[in-house]
Amino acid sequence: MKITGVKTYVLQGMIEDQSFGWSQRVTRTRQSVLCEVSTDEKITGVGEAFYFGGPAKIAANIISDVYGPLLMDKDPLDTSVIWDSLYNWTRDQGMKGVTISALSAIDIALWDIKGKAQGLPIFKLLGGAYRHKARAYATGLYEPQNVPNVIEALVNEAVGYKEEGFSGMKLKVGYGIDKDVSYVKAIRQAIGEEICLMVDANHAYNSSEAIQLAQKLERFDVYWFEEPVPPEDLEGYCEVRKKSNILIAGGECEYTRYGFRNLINLRAVDILQPDLCAAGGFTEIMKIVAMASAANIPLIPHVWGTNVGLAASLQLFANLPHFPERRFPAEPFFEYDRSAHPFREEVTLEKFVMKNGYLDIPERPGLGINLNLKFVEKHAL
Ligand code: CA
């Protein structure tokens, strides 16, 4: 089989009155970068590049202008060989960030082709399913804009997730320690003790502030504290982790086995959170999973984006081993973004529905999805 074409789609939609904020900024738009790789055997694969913050078209340009020409006539089943050659092509100036997100999208599309060519879901190609459904936690509880009472709005949203059947949810913090504590306190009171509550500062603090916050949040039984400090501050992560009784999570801003090597070797986090659509796609994340398992550090993937990224992450999630294996293993949580998004579900023909707190993991070939080309082509920039 040979690769005959690479196409990208940059999608953008406004969320207007549902705009939301977190510790870094407020957003009114959502963007996504999808890529489609076609072959001479009429099998096409689809992938998504993690996007947040910069113009999405940068990732699309890297896919189409830099990697696209290098992929022509290559056998799409040679995923490792292709990954290494593309990475090496941009290595000098592209070891992290948007370059690796672009590479991730291509790698995911190649695995989709590989699965479709063999008639198997990707998790089978990775070695099988440790689970066939994913226990979802709700990512939401951003700072709502233009509401009379933020705490009241957050509490209503949290109670809504509980009523929908979520057994866990994640709240944004990083607005200042007192404000953070007041949000956590109100939500914990409203949802009761049974539901897992996580907090995410999106690297808003230095290590001493993060330690202060972690200690104040202990009495509210917070399950993990995500991105307490900036991703470059690995020593800060270690300081926070030593002085926090709440688990420390991070990794959505880290890339490839080389980046995760540092997080793992320093034991900077209790939970690693690589994003499949950012850290390097299936080929690379399996290496990160192997390193994490050798260090016995649990890995709970970061998930963000459209149904394409979601479908890919579900395939990975099926194949995530337990760290460590035991008779009654802890069940990992799957990140299920519930924040406002104008086209998250529209880009695929297949829909994902949570039932009793779980998402089914598709058993169809490849990623188990088909792009809704009519919608995607109509809304692409
Ligand atoms: Ca996060």
GROMACS .gro file of C-alpha atoms in nm, residues 62-289:
model
  228
   62ILE     CA    1   0.326   2.166   0.909
   63ILE     CA    2   0.115   1.864   0.812
   64SER     CA    3   0.053   1.974   0.454
   65ASP     CA    4   0.373   2.165   0.367
   66VAL     CA    5   0.643   1.989   0.571
   67TYR     CA    6   0.533   1.630   0.640
   68GLY     CA    7   0.289   1.582   0.351
   69PRO     CA    8   0.548   1.570   0.069
   70LEU     CA    9   0.769   1.335   0.275
   71LEU     CA   10   0.483   1.088   0.311
   72MET     CA   11   0.409   1.041  -0.059
   73ASP     CA   12   0.459   0.682  -0.182
   74LYS     CA   13   0.549   0.558   0.167
   75ASP     CA   14   0.381   0.242   0.298
   76PRO     CA   15   0.135   0.368   0.566
   77LEU     CA   16   0.182   0.046   0.764
   78ASP     CA   17   0.546   0.142   0.837
   79THR     CA   18   0.437   0.356   1.131
   80SER     CA   19   0.760   0.345   1.336
   81VAL     CA   20   0.987   0.401   1.038
   82ILE     CA   21   0.775   0.695   0.923
   83TRP     CA   22   0.755   0.845   1.273
   84ASP     CA   23   1.131   0.840   1.320
   85SER     CA   24   1.203   0.988   0.980
   86LEU     CA   25   0.948   1.270   1.018
   87TYR     CA   26   1.066   1.350   1.369
   88ASN     CA   27   1.424   1.361   1.255
   89TRP     CA   28   1.330   1.590   0.965
   90THR     CA   29   1.208   1.862   1.204
   91ARG     CA   30   1.406   1.764   1.513
   92ASP     CA   31   1.645   2.060   1.524
   93GLN     CA   32   1.367   2.314   1.575
   94GLY     CA   33   1.064   2.100   1.644
   95MET     CA   34   1.127   1.878   1.943
   96LYS     CA   35   0.811   1.992   2.122
   97GLY     CA   36   0.487   2.179   2.072
   98VAL     CA   37   0.291   2.226   1.754
   99THR     CA   38   0.537   2.028   1.538
  100ILE     CA   39   0.482   1.716   1.746
  101SER     CA   40   0.105   1.777   1.749
  102ALA     CA   41   0.117   1.778   1.368
  103LEU     CA   42   0.321   1.456   1.370
  104SER     CA   43   0.069   1.306   1.615
  105ALA     CA   44  -0.221   1.371   1.377
  106ILE     CA   45  -0.039   1.193   1.094
  107ASP     CA   46   0.057   0.899   1.313
  108ILE     CA   47  -0.304   0.857   1.431
  109ALA     CA   48  -0.424   0.861   1.069
  110LEU     CA   49  -0.166   0.594   0.977
  111TRP     CA   50  -0.285   0.369   1.262
  112ASP     CA   51  -0.642   0.423   1.144
  113ILE     CA   52  -0.534   0.296   0.801
  114LYS     CA   53  -0.350   0.004   0.959
  115GLY     CA   54  -0.662  -0.097   1.154
  116LYS     CA   55  -0.892  -0.060   0.853
  117ALA     CA   56  -0.650  -0.259   0.633
  118GLN     CA   57  -0.659  -0.549   0.878
  119GLY     CA   58  -1.023  -0.512   0.977
  120LEU     CA   59  -0.926  -0.466   1.343
  121PRO     CA   60  -0.972  -0.190   1.602
  122ILE     CA   61  -0.645  -0.017   1.691
  123PHE     CA   62  -0.649  -0.153   2.046
  124LYS     CA   63  -0.616  -0.505   1.900
  125LEU     CA   64  -0.307  -0.397   1.706
  126LEU     CA   65  -0.163  -0.247   2.025
  127GLY     CA   66  -0.201  -0.576   2.207
  128GLY     CA   67  -0.562  -0.607   2.316
  129ALA     CA   68  -0.813  -0.449   2.551
  130TYR     CA   69  -0.768  -0.435   2.926
  131ARG     CA   70  -1.119  -0.287   2.929
  132HIS     CA   71  -1.403  -0.235   2.681
  133LYS     CA   72  -1.555   0.074   2.833
  134ALA     CA   73  -1.405   0.386   2.981
  135ARG     CA   74  -1.502   0.534   3.316
  136ALA     CA   75  -1.545   0.899   3.226
  137TYR     CA   76  -1.484   1.207   3.434
  138ALA     CA   77  -1.627   1.541   3.329
  139THR     CA   78  -1.383   1.814   3.231
  140GLY     CA   79  -1.571   2.137   3.269
  141LEU     CA   80  -1.630   2.374   3.558
  142TYR     CA   81  -1.447   2.651   3.379
  143GLU     CA   82  -1.518   3.007   3.493
  144PRO     CA   83  -1.850   3.102   3.333
  145GLN     CA   84  -1.868   3.455   3.192
  146ASN     CA   85  -2.156   3.699   3.228
  147VAL     CA   86  -2.332   3.515   3.510
  148PRO     CA   87  -2.454   3.698   3.821
  149ASN     CA   88  -2.294   3.448   4.060
  150VAL     CA   89  -1.997   3.235   3.953
  151ILE     CA   90  -2.006   2.997   4.250
  152GLU     CA   91  -2.375   2.933   4.202
  153ALA     CA   92  -2.323   2.861   3.831
  154LEU     CA   93  -2.033   2.624   3.907
  155VAL     CA   94  -2.235   2.442   4.171
  156ASN     CA   95  -2.526   2.396   3.930
  157GLU     CA   96  -2.292   2.262   3.663
  158ALA     CA   97  -2.129   2.021   3.910
  159VAL     CA   98  -2.464   1.890   4.033
  160GLY     CA   99  -2.566   1.844   3.668
  161TYR     CA  100  -2.262   1.618   3.607
  162LYS     CA  101  -2.349   1.415   3.915
  163GLU     CA  102  -2.706   1.373   3.793
  164GLU     CA  103  -2.579   1.266   3.448
  165GLY     CA  104  -2.396   0.979   3.616
  166PHE     CA  105  -2.036   1.099   3.624
  167SER     CA  106  -1.834   0.951   3.911
  168GLY     CA  107  -1.570   1.222   3.877
  169MET     CA  108  -1.528   1.580   3.760
  170LYS     CA  109  -1.251   1.839   3.725
  171LEU     CA  110  -1.265   2.202   3.831
  172LYS     CA  111  -1.043   2.480   3.704
  173VAL     CA  112  -0.843   2.661   3.973
  174GLY     CA  113  -0.554   2.905   3.956
  175TYR     CA  114  -0.754   3.225   4.016
  176GLY     CA  115  -0.582   3.298   4.348
  177ILE     CA  116  -0.572   3.070   4.650
  178ASP     CA  117  -0.871   3.211   4.841
  179LYS     CA  118  -1.097   3.205   4.536
  180ASP     CA  119  -0.985   2.851   4.449
  181VAL     CA  120  -1.062   2.727   4.800
  182SER     CA  121  -1.407   2.889   4.795
  183TYR     CA  122  -1.490   2.716   4.463
  184VAL     CA  123  -1.369   2.375   4.581
  185LYS     CA  124  -1.551   2.409   4.913
  186ALA     CA  125  -1.884   2.497   4.750
  187ILE     CA  126  -1.860   2.218   4.493
  188ARG     CA  127  -1.756   1.952   4.741
  189GLN     CA  128  -2.051   2.047   4.963
  190ALA     CA  129  -2.290   2.030   4.669
  191ILE     CA  130  -2.178   1.697   4.519
  192GLY     CA  131  -2.117   1.510   4.843
  193GLU     CA  132  -1.830   1.280   4.936
  194GLU     CA  133  -1.882   0.997   4.688
  195ILE     CA  134  -1.780   1.181   4.370
  196CYS     CA  135  -1.413   1.221   4.274
  197LEU     CA  136  -1.315   1.586   4.243
  198MET     CA  137  -0.997   1.695   4.065
  199VAL     CA  138  -0.854   2.045   4.027
  200ASP     CA  139  -0.649   2.189   3.741
  201ALA     CA  140  -0.447   2.512   3.773
  202ASN     CA  141  -0.316   2.515   3.413
  203HIS     CA  142   0.026   2.604   3.554
  204ALA     CA  143  -0.087   2.925   3.724
  205TYR     CA  144   0.135   2.901   4.033
  206ASN     CA  145   0.490   2.885   4.154
  207SER     CA  146   0.577   2.592   4.378
  208SER     CA  147   0.524   2.770   4.712
  209GLU     CA  148   0.179   2.894   4.610
  210ALA     CA  149   0.088   2.550   4.478
  211ILE     CA  150   0.199   2.385   4.804
  212GLN     CA  151  -0.013   2.631   5.001
  213LEU     CA  152  -0.314   2.558   4.786
  214ALA     CA  153  -0.263   2.181   4.797
  215GLN     CA  154  -0.249   2.187   5.176
  216LYS     CA  155  -0.565   2.399   5.201
  217LEU     CA  156  -0.751   2.167   4.964
  218GLU     CA  157  -0.663   1.849   5.150
  219ARG     CA  158  -0.972   1.859   5.370
  220PHE     CA  159  -1.196   1.861   5.062
  221ASP     CA  160  -1.066   1.523   4.948
  222VAL     CA  161  -0.932   1.637   4.610
  223TYR     CA  162  -0.820   1.336   4.406
  224TRP     CA  163  -0.552   1.505   4.199
  225PHE     CA  164  -0.404   1.852   4.146
  226GLU     CA  165  -0.322   1.900   3.776
  227GLU     CA  166  -0.054   2.130   3.634
  228PRO     CA  167   0.020   2.317   3.958
  229VAL     CA  168   0.330   2.487   3.811
  230PRO     CA  169   0.462   2.565   3.460
  231PRO     CA  170   0.564   2.260   3.256
  232GLU     CA  171   0.929   2.372   3.239
  233ASP     CA  172   0.957   2.386   3.619
  234LEU     CA  173   1.024   2.019   3.691
  235GLU     CA  174   1.202   2.097   4.019
  236GLY     CA  175   0.890   2.291   4.119
  237TYR     CA  176   0.678   1.985   4.040
  238CYS     CA  177   0.903   1.776   4.264
  239GLU     CA  178   0.877   2.026   4.550
  240VAL     CA  179   0.497   2.038   4.525
  241ARG     CA  180   0.472   1.661   4.505
  242LYS     CA  181   0.686   1.612   4.817
  243LYS     CA  182   0.474   1.850   5.023
  244SER     CA  183   0.127   1.771   4.890
  245ASN     CA  184  -0.092   1.490   5.016
  246ILE     CA  185  -0.302   1.535   4.703
  247LEU     CA  186  -0.175   1.344   4.398
  248ILE     CA  187   0.008   1.566   4.148
  249ALA     CA  188  -0.076   1.523   3.779
  250GLY     CA  189   0.078   1.675   3.466
  251GLY     CA  190   0.207   1.614   3.116
  252GLU     CA  191  -0.039   1.766   2.867
  253CYS     CA  192   0.232   2.019   2.770
  254GLU     CA  193   0.502   1.753   2.736
  255TYR     CA  194   0.600   1.573   2.418
  256THR     CA  195   0.762   1.249   2.302
  257ARG     CA  196   0.956   0.988   2.496
  258TYR     CA  197   1.238   1.240   2.540
  259GLY     CA  198   1.019   1.489   2.724
  260PHE     CA  199   0.845   1.227   2.935
  261ARG     CA  200   1.179   1.072   3.026
  262ASN     CA  201   1.249   1.377   3.244
  263LEU     CA  202   0.910   1.374   3.416
  264ILE     CA  203   0.945   1.002   3.483
  265ASN     CA  204   1.309   0.995   3.595
  266LEU     CA  205   1.260   1.286   3.836
  267ARG     CA  206   0.935   1.131   3.960
  268ALA     CA  207   0.789   1.478   3.919
  269VAL     CA  208   0.424   1.363   3.909
  270ASP     CA  209   0.203   1.092   4.059
  271ILE     CA  210  -0.002   1.071   3.738
  272LEU     CA  211   0.134   1.123   3.386
  273GLN     CA  212  -0.105   1.287   3.140
  274PRO     CA  213   0.029   1.267   2.785
  275ASP     CA  214  -0.216   1.371   2.515
  276LEU     CA  215  -0.228   1.124   2.226
  277CYS     CA  216  -0.288   1.408   1.977
  278ALA     CA  217   0.008   1.608   2.111
  279ALA     CA  218   0.273   1.377   2.255
  280GLY     CA  219   0.338   1.191   1.929
  281GLY     CA  220   0.043   0.968   1.836
  282PHE     CA  221   0.011   0.593   1.901
  283THR     CA  222   0.364   0.508   1.791
  284GLU     CA  223   0.526   0.740   2.042
  285ILE     CA  224   0.278   0.716   2.327
  286MET     CA  225   0.326   0.339   2.345
  287LYS     CA  226   0.691   0.410   2.422
  288ILE     CA  227   0.586   0.658   2.691
  289VAL     CA  228   0.347   0.398   2.836
   0.00000   0.00000   0.00000
